[in-house]
Short mmCIF file of C-alpha atoms in Angstrom, two decimals:
data_model
loop_
_atom_site.label_atom_id
_atom_site.label_comp_id
_atom_site.label_asym_id
_atom_site.label_seq_id
_atom_site.Cartn_x
_atom_site.Cartn_y
_atom_site.Cartn_z
CA MET A 270 109.48 41.29 75.29
CA MET A 271 112.79 42.63 74.02
CA ARG A 272 112.70 43.82 70.43
CA PRO A 273 115.20 42.24 67.96
CA GLU A 274 117.36 45.38 67.68
CA GLU A 275 117.70 45.75 71.47
CA LYS A 276 118.50 42.05 71.77
CA LEU A 277 121.10 42.26 69.01
CA LEU A 278 122.73 45.23 70.70
CA HIS A 279 122.91 43.50 74.09
CA LEU A 280 124.32 40.31 72.58
CA ALA A 281 126.92 42.18 70.55
CA LEU A 282 128.20 43.94 73.66
CA ARG A 283 128.63 40.69 75.57
CA CYS A 284 129.91 38.44 72.80
CA GLY A 285 133.49 38.82 74.03
CA VAL A 286 132.65 36.93 77.23
CA ASP A 287 129.90 34.62 76.02
CA ASP A 288 130.29 32.12 73.13
CA ARG A 289 126.56 31.48 73.04
CA ALA A 290 125.99 35.20 72.41
CA GLY A 291 128.03 34.89 69.21
CA ARG A 292 125.78 32.15 67.88
CA GLU A 293 122.67 34.14 68.72
CA ILE A 294 124.09 37.21 66.96
CA ALA A 295 124.63 35.21 63.78
CA ALA A 296 121.05 33.90 63.97
CA LEU A 297 119.59 37.40 64.48
CA LEU A 298 121.66 38.85 61.63
CA GLY A 299 120.22 36.18 59.38
CA ARG A 300 116.76 37.67 59.90
CA PRO A 301 115.36 41.10 58.92
CA VAL A 302 116.90 43.85 61.04
CA ASP A 303 115.66 47.42 61.37
CA TRP A 304 119.12 48.88 60.78
CA PRO A 305 118.17 52.56 61.18
CA ARG A 306 116.70 51.72 64.58
CA LEU A 307 119.79 49.75 65.61
CA VAL A 308 122.04 52.65 64.61
CA GLU A 309 119.80 55.07 66.51
CA ILE A 310 119.75 53.14 69.78
CA ALA A 311 123.46 52.27 69.61
CA SER A 312 124.31 55.94 69.20
CA ALA A 313 121.92 56.99 71.98
CA HIS A 314 123.51 54.47 74.36
CA GLY A 315 127.04 55.57 73.46
CA VAL A 316 128.15 52.17 72.14
CA MET A 317 128.49 52.70 68.38
CA PRO A 318 132.29 52.12 68.39
CA LEU A 319 131.92 48.91 70.41
CA LEU A 320 129.19 47.65 68.08
CA TYR A 321 131.29 48.44 65.03
CA ARG A 322 134.21 46.51 66.54
CA VAL A 323 131.97 43.44 66.71
CA PHE A 324 130.40 43.79 63.26
CA GLN A 325 133.61 44.49 61.34
CA GLY A 326 135.03 41.20 62.56
CA LYS A 327 133.56 37.78 61.83
CA TYR A 328 130.06 39.17 61.14
CA THR A 329 131.06 41.41 58.23
CA HIS A 330 129.38 39.14 55.68
CA LEU A 331 126.08 39.27 57.59
CA VAL A 332 125.84 43.07 57.75
CA PRO A 333 124.68 44.95 54.61
CA ARG A 334 127.56 46.79 52.98
CA GLU A 335 125.91 50.21 53.19
CA VAL A 336 125.15 49.68 56.89
CA LEU A 337 128.73 48.65 57.63
CA SER A 338 129.93 51.74 55.75
CA GLN A 339 127.68 53.87 57.95
CA PHE A 340 129.14 52.27 61.07
CA ARG A 341 132.66 52.75 59.72
CA LEU A 342 132.08 56.44 59.02
CA ALA A 343 130.60 56.97 62.50
CA TYR A 344 133.60 55.16 64.01
CA GLN A 345 136.08 57.29 62.07
CA ASN A 346 134.33 60.53 63.00
CA ASN A 347 134.20 59.47 66.65
CA THR A 348 137.91 58.59 66.58
CA ALA A 349 138.88 61.98 65.16
CA TRP A 350 136.74 63.81 67.73
CA ASN A 351 138.04 61.73 70.63
CA LEU A 352 141.67 62.32 69.66
CA LEU A 353 141.00 66.07 69.54
CA LEU A 354 139.43 66.00 73.02
CA THR A 355 142.21 63.80 74.37
CA ALA A 356 144.87 66.27 73.24
CA GLU A 357 142.87 69.16 74.72
CA LEU A 358 142.44 67.33 78.01
CA GLN A 359 146.16 66.62 78.27
CA LYS A 360 146.92 70.34 77.77
CA ILE A 361 144.47 71.31 80.51
CA VAL A 362 145.81 68.68 82.91
CA ASN A 363 149.37 69.85 82.27
CA ARG A 364 148.34 73.47 82.86
CA LEU A 365 146.64 72.71 86.17
CA GLU A 366 149.42 70.47 87.48
CA SER A 367 152.18 72.89 86.52
CA ASN A 368 150.38 75.52 88.62
CA GLY A 369 150.15 73.33 91.70
CA ILE A 370 146.57 72.09 91.26
CA PRO A 371 146.19 68.31 91.55
CA CYS A 372 143.50 66.98 89.22
CA ILE A 373 141.95 63.68 88.23
CA PRO A 374 140.46 63.45 84.74
CA TYR A 375 137.79 60.78 84.72
CA LYS A 376 135.11 59.62 82.31
CA GLY A 377 135.76 60.76 78.74
CA PRO A 378 139.24 60.10 77.30
CA ALA A 379 140.72 58.97 80.62
CA LEU A 380 138.08 56.30 81.16
CA ALA A 381 138.23 55.13 77.53
CA SER A 382 141.99 54.81 77.78
CA GLN A 383 141.87 53.02 81.15
CA LEU A 384 139.09 50.55 80.40
CA TYR A 385 139.18 49.95 76.67
CA GLY A 386 142.84 50.62 75.92
CA ASP A 387 141.85 52.96 73.08
CA VAL A 388 140.09 56.33 73.24
CA ALA A 389 138.40 55.49 69.92
CA LEU A 390 136.26 52.77 71.51
CA ARG A 391 134.10 54.99 73.69
CA GLN A 392 131.75 57.83 72.81
CA PHE A 393 131.97 61.04 74.85
CA VAL A 394 131.05 64.64 74.20
CA ASP A 395 132.83 66.62 76.91
CA LEU A 396 135.68 66.56 79.39
CA ASP A 397 135.41 65.93 83.14
CA ILE A 398 138.16 66.94 85.56
CA LEU A 399 138.10 66.55 89.34
CA VAL A 400 139.85 69.18 91.46
CA ARG A 401 139.79 69.91 95.16
CA ARG A 402 136.99 72.24 96.27
CA ARG A 403 139.48 74.87 97.41
CA ASP A 404 141.11 74.88 93.95
CA VAL A 405 137.94 75.49 91.93
CA LEU A 406 138.31 79.24 91.46
CA LYS A 407 142.03 79.09 90.70
CA GLY A 408 141.42 76.18 88.32
CA ARG A 409 138.64 78.10 86.62
CA ASP A 410 140.91 81.10 86.08
CA LEU A 411 143.72 78.97 84.65
CA ILE A 412 141.36 77.24 82.23
CA ALA A 413 139.73 80.56 81.33
CA ALA A 414 143.18 81.82 80.32
CA MET A 415 143.21 78.96 77.77
CA GLY A 416 140.14 80.40 76.06
CA TYR A 417 137.29 78.94 78.11
CA GLU A 418 134.37 80.72 79.71
CA ALA A 419 132.39 79.56 82.75
CA THR A 420 128.62 79.27 82.33
CA ALA A 421 127.93 80.40 85.91
CA ASP A 422 129.18 83.37 87.88
CA LEU A 423 131.13 82.18 90.91
CA GLU A 424 131.59 85.36 92.86
CA GLY A 425 130.61 86.47 96.35
CA ALA A 426 127.84 84.70 98.26
CA GLN A 427 126.64 82.92 95.11
CA ALA A 428 130.02 81.19 94.81
CA LEU A 429 129.69 79.75 98.32
CA ALA A 430 126.17 78.47 97.66
CA PHE A 431 127.13 77.06 94.27
CA LYS A 432 130.16 75.15 95.53
CA HIS A 433 128.14 73.81 98.45
CA ALA A 434 125.02 72.69 96.56
CA TYR A 435 126.54 71.62 93.25
CA ASN A 436 129.40 69.44 92.16
CA GLU A 437 130.59 70.95 88.89
CA LEU A 438 131.18 74.14 86.95
CA ALA A 439 130.54 73.97 83.22
CA MET A 440 132.99 75.75 80.93
CA VAL A 441 132.95 76.20 77.16
CA ARG A 442 135.85 76.97 74.84
CA SER A 443 135.49 80.26 72.98
CA ASP A 444 134.83 78.50 69.66
CA GLY A 445 131.94 76.58 71.24
CA GLN A 446 133.44 73.24 70.21
CA VAL A 447 134.76 71.88 73.52
CA HIS A 448 132.73 71.61 76.72
CA LEU A 449 134.39 70.94 80.05
CA GLU A 450 133.08 70.24 83.53
CA LEU A 451 135.34 71.25 86.40
CA GLN A 452 134.16 69.04 89.26
CA TRP A 453 134.87 68.94 92.98
CA GLU A 454 132.43 66.09 93.73
CA ALA A 455 131.19 63.16 91.65
CA VAL A 456 127.52 64.00 92.34
CA PRO A 457 125.59 67.00 93.73
CA TRP A 458 125.41 67.64 97.47
CA ASN A 459 121.80 66.47 97.80
CA PHE A 460 122.87 62.98 96.65
CA CYS A 461 124.57 62.41 100.03
CA PHE A 462 127.76 60.94 98.61
CA THR A 463 131.08 62.70 99.04
CA LEU A 464 134.55 61.98 97.72
CA GLU A 465 135.99 62.90 101.12
CA ASP A 466 134.80 59.52 102.39
CA LEU A 467 136.89 57.88 99.66
CA ASP A 468 139.97 60.01 100.35
CA VAL A 469 140.52 60.26 96.58
CA TRP A 470 143.32 62.83 96.75
CA ARG A 471 145.48 60.55 98.83
CA GLN A 472 144.53 57.44 96.86
CA ARG A 473 145.17 58.82 93.37
CA ARG A 474 148.08 57.31 91.47
CA PRO A 475 149.99 58.17 88.26
CA SER A 476 148.74 56.45 85.13
CA VAL A 477 150.32 56.33 81.70
CA THR A 478 148.48 54.89 78.70
CA LYS A 479 149.21 55.00 75.00
CA ASP A 480 146.90 58.02 74.71
CA MET A 481 147.74 60.23 77.70
CA ARG A 482 149.36 60.73 81.11
CA PHE A 483 147.22 61.58 84.12
CA ASP A 484 146.43 60.81 87.76
CA ALA A 485 143.89 58.00 88.10
CA LEU A 486 141.88 56.40 90.88
CA PRO A 487 142.40 52.83 92.11
CA PRO A 488 139.94 50.38 90.49
CA GLU A 489 137.92 49.98 93.70
CA GLU A 490 137.24 53.71 94.06
CA LEU A 491 136.62 54.10 90.36
CA LEU A 492 134.14 51.22 90.25
CA LEU A 493 132.13 52.64 93.14
CA ILE A 494 132.10 56.12 91.58
CA LEU A 495 130.98 54.68 88.23
CA CYS A 496 128.06 52.95 89.97
CA VAL A 497 127.13 56.14 91.81
CA HIS A 498 127.27 58.10 88.55
CA GLY A 499 125.13 55.49 86.80
CA THR A 500 122.63 55.69 89.64
CA LYS A 501 122.46 59.49 89.44
CA ASP A 502 121.39 59.22 85.80
CA PHE A 503 119.17 56.12 86.31
CA TRP A 504 121.56 53.95 84.28
CA ALA A 505 119.91 55.42 81.18
CA ARG A 506 122.79 54.51 78.83
CA LEU A 507 124.25 51.08 78.20
CA ILE A 508 127.79 52.44 78.00
CA TRP A 509 127.74 53.06 81.76
CA VAL A 510 127.00 49.38 82.39
CA CYS A 511 129.66 48.46 79.81
CA ASP A 512 132.16 50.52 81.79
CA VAL A 513 131.38 48.57 84.96
CA ALA A 514 131.66 45.25 83.15
CA GLU A 515 134.92 46.22 81.46
CA LEU A 516 136.48 47.48 84.69
CA VAL A 517 135.74 44.19 86.46
CA ARG A 518 137.07 42.22 83.49
CA ARG A 519 140.29 44.23 83.28
CA HIS A 520 141.03 43.98 87.00
CA PRO A 521 140.95 40.34 88.11
CA GLU A 522 143.01 41.46 91.12
CA LEU A 523 140.18 43.72 92.31
CA ASP A 524 140.10 43.87 96.13
CA TRP A 525 136.43 43.03 96.69
CA LYS A 526 136.73 43.18 100.46
CA ARG A 527 138.13 46.69 100.26
CA LEU A 528 135.46 47.68 97.73
CA LYS A 529 132.71 46.46 100.05
CA ALA A 530 134.22 48.48 102.92
CA LEU A 531 134.29 51.60 100.75
CA ALA A 532 130.66 51.08 99.74
CA ASP A 533 129.56 50.55 103.33
CA ARG A 534 131.47 53.60 104.54
CA THR A 535 129.87 55.88 101.94
CA GLY A 536 126.37 54.42 101.99
CA GLY A 537 126.81 53.30 98.39
CA ARG A 538 126.43 49.57 98.84
CA ARG A 539 123.08 49.23 97.05
CA MET A 540 124.23 51.50 94.23
CA LEU A 541 127.25 49.25 93.79
CA LEU A 542 125.14 46.08 93.85
CA VAL A 543 122.70 47.41 91.25
CA GLY A 544 125.57 48.31 88.93
CA LEU A 545 127.22 44.91 89.36
CA ARG A 546 123.94 43.07 88.86
CA LEU A 547 123.30 44.99 85.63
CA ALA A 548 126.80 44.10 84.40
CA ARG A 549 126.20 40.46 85.27
CA ASP A 550 122.74 40.20 83.74
CA LEU A 551 123.35 42.27 80.61
CA PHE A 552 126.97 41.46 79.78
CA GLY A 553 127.74 38.21 81.57
CA THR A 554 130.18 39.70 84.09
CA VAL A 555 131.43 36.98 86.45
CA LEU A 556 131.28 38.06 90.08
CA PRO A 557 132.81 36.45 93.18
CA GLU A 558 130.53 34.15 95.14
CA ASP A 559 130.37 36.43 98.17
CA VAL A 560 129.29 39.34 95.94
CA GLU A 561 126.56 37.16 94.46
CA VAL A 562 125.41 36.42 98.01
CA MET A 563 125.28 40.16 98.77
CA ILE A 564 123.14 40.73 95.68
CA GLN A 565 120.75 37.93 96.63
CA GLU A 566 120.45 39.25 100.18
CA ASP A 567 119.25 42.65 98.94
CA PRO A 568 115.86 42.16 97.21
CA MET A 569 115.49 45.90 96.63
CA ALA A 570 118.70 45.94 94.58
CA GLY A 571 117.18 43.21 92.43
CA ARG A 572 113.94 45.11 91.93
CA LEU A 573 115.74 48.30 90.99
CA ALA A 574 118.01 46.45 88.55
CA ARG A 575 114.98 44.82 86.90
CA TRP A 576 113.34 48.23 86.58
CA VAL A 577 116.43 49.57 84.81
CA LYS A 578 116.57 46.52 82.50
CA ASP A 579 112.89 46.89 81.61
CA ARG A 580 113.61 50.43 80.49
CA PHE A 581 116.66 49.28 78.50
CA CYS A 582 114.67 46.60 76.74
CA GLY A 583 111.64 48.72 75.95
CA VAL A 584 109.37 46.80 78.32
CA ASP A 585 108.75 49.96 80.36
CA GLU A 586 108.43 53.03 78.13
CA SER A 587 106.53 55.20 80.60
CA PRO A 588 107.85 58.75 81.11
CA LEU A 589 110.50 59.13 83.79
CA ASP A 590 108.74 61.85 85.74
CA PHE A 591 109.72 63.72 88.90
CA TYR A 592 108.12 61.15 91.21
CA LYS A 593 109.71 58.08 89.62
CA LYS A 594 113.11 59.73 89.73
CA TYR A 595 112.98 60.58 93.41
CA ALA A 596 111.40 57.25 94.33
CA PHE A 597 114.38 55.57 92.65
CA TYR A 598 116.83 57.81 94.51
CA PHE A 599 115.07 57.11 97.80
CA ARG A 600 115.03 53.32 97.36
CA ILE A 601 118.62 53.05 96.13
CA ARG A 602 119.87 54.03 99.58
CA GLU A 603 120.14 51.15 102.04
CA ARG A 604 120.64 53.26 105.18
CA THR A 605 117.72 55.03 106.82
CA GLN A 606 119.83 58.06 107.74
CA ASP A 607 120.81 58.50 104.08
CA ARG A 608 117.17 58.41 103.00
CA VAL A 609 116.17 61.00 105.58
CA GLU A 610 119.14 63.21 104.78
CA TYR A 611 118.47 62.90 101.05
CA LEU A 612 114.89 64.14 101.49
CA PHE A 613 116.09 66.96 103.73
CA ARG A 614 118.78 68.05 101.29
CA MET A 615 116.41 67.83 98.33
CA VAL A 616 114.18 70.38 100.02
CA ILE A 617 116.85 72.88 101.05
CA THR A 618 119.14 72.63 98.04
CA GLY A 619 118.45 75.36 95.47
CA LEU A 620 118.64 74.84 91.77
CA LEU A 621 120.85 77.23 89.84
CA ILE A 622 117.93 78.56 87.84
CA GLU A 623 116.19 79.52 91.08
CA TRP A 624 118.95 81.36 92.92
CA ARG A 625 121.08 82.68 90.10
CA PRO A 626 118.97 85.86 89.64
CA LEU A 627 119.20 86.54 93.40
CA HIS A 628 122.19 88.80 93.94
CA MET A 629 122.32 88.99 97.70
CA PRO A 630 125.06 89.92 100.11
CA ARG A 631 126.74 87.09 102.00
CA SER A 632 124.85 87.91 105.23
CA PHE A 633 121.50 87.39 103.45
CA LEU A 634 122.41 84.00 101.99
CA PRO A 635 120.56 81.94 104.69
CA LEU A 636 117.32 83.60 103.57
CA TYR A 637 117.53 81.70 100.30
CA TYR A 638 117.37 78.36 102.08
CA MET A 639 114.43 79.58 104.15
CA LEU A 640 112.53 80.41 100.94
CA ARG A 641 113.40 77.11 99.24
CA PRO A 642 110.60 74.95 100.74
CA PHE A 643 107.98 77.50 99.67
CA ARG A 644 109.33 77.51 96.13
CA LEU A 645 109.17 73.73 95.97
CA ALA A 646 105.66 73.76 97.37
CA LYS A 647 104.58 76.20 94.68
CA LYS A 648 106.29 74.19 91.96
CA HIS A 649 105.04 70.71 92.88
CA GLY A 650 102.19 71.25 95.33
CA ILE A 651 99.37 71.41 92.77
CA THR A 652 100.59 68.26 91.00
CA LEU A 653 100.90 66.40 94.29
CA LEU A 654 97.39 67.46 95.25
CA LYS A 655 95.96 66.27 91.93
CA ARG A 656 97.81 62.96 92.21
CA GLY A 657 96.53 62.47 95.74
CA GLN A 658 92.99 63.19 94.62
CA ALA A 659 93.29 60.74 91.73
CA THR A 660 94.65 58.02 94.03
CA PHE A 661 91.83 58.62 96.48
CA SER A 662 89.22 58.41 93.69
CA GLU A 663 90.72 55.20 92.32
CA ARG A 664 90.76 53.55 95.73
CA THR A 665 87.17 54.65 96.33
CA LEU A 666 86.01 53.18 93.01
CA ASN A 667 87.80 49.90 93.68
CA ALA A 668 86.56 49.58 97.25
#
């Protein structure tokens, strides 16, 4: 059963589209509320500014003054930080573009500005910029000249492996205050989803908001990428579902037929359906009838969405271990070839912590991939064996 604080948070985030939610909020605020817990979970889910926007309106008289002051202070601090990051992002975008490097800032300030119309209404801690794979090193050098340092060494054979297996290069400003991710894919290689299938560099379009100027993606591409990103991180934060709901609300002209074609082409249909179902169930997002039919025709999407909601609502508080994570990734793919390829790539793709100490010449690089299965076997083999033995014992006792 959902606890009062979780229920209050969910209702507050959907009250703009649901009149009944407003009445339920008033009723819940009339009862004892664990305010420290509400503040904690709202901050963890990245929705403090959105919650404050609701409370400082018609519910002001129902929220204790000291609690509202705490929300106001958090909102003001978030606004100041977001404006600082927005200005920094615009400088970086201008630097890249003036040197002939196309870029697409997404998430962070760009997403807040696109979806909420105000960078103050979304929490974010770093900057994310997409560039073409071939521009990564040049982009890194340009940003480094602005006082940033890369956290990984992209030279020689290691650079080839890194750009192939990963999707981003983390950089930190010299004062340690601003973190940036220079990305060439939305998700790592082993996730079997590539931006090439979306043709993002041809589809990008200029966007001007009150906060910044940048190249943006069409709403269809952006919605699919948001659902893929949410999937990658198991939809662990409510703000990611809020983003999906807000994008659909802000774009009534959304080309659903085109979106479906994009999802089918990239193998992201189930990821899209899970994201849309979460937006519908948690925030009352209204979906077209044919999309509802697609959701109903995919029982696995429903089961995965319920699993995510159970974790949101505190019904399932079990640890999210290695096996649950990869079972989720496996089931979220609707195409058999994507499942097989995902398992294959998971085995051969090296983690940075594993290969970074290996300084090998380019000709020796294939040896790393040959050693990868043995490293995984060493890392997880004993646990798998113990789990198999426990399952066997349990089945034997219940026989």
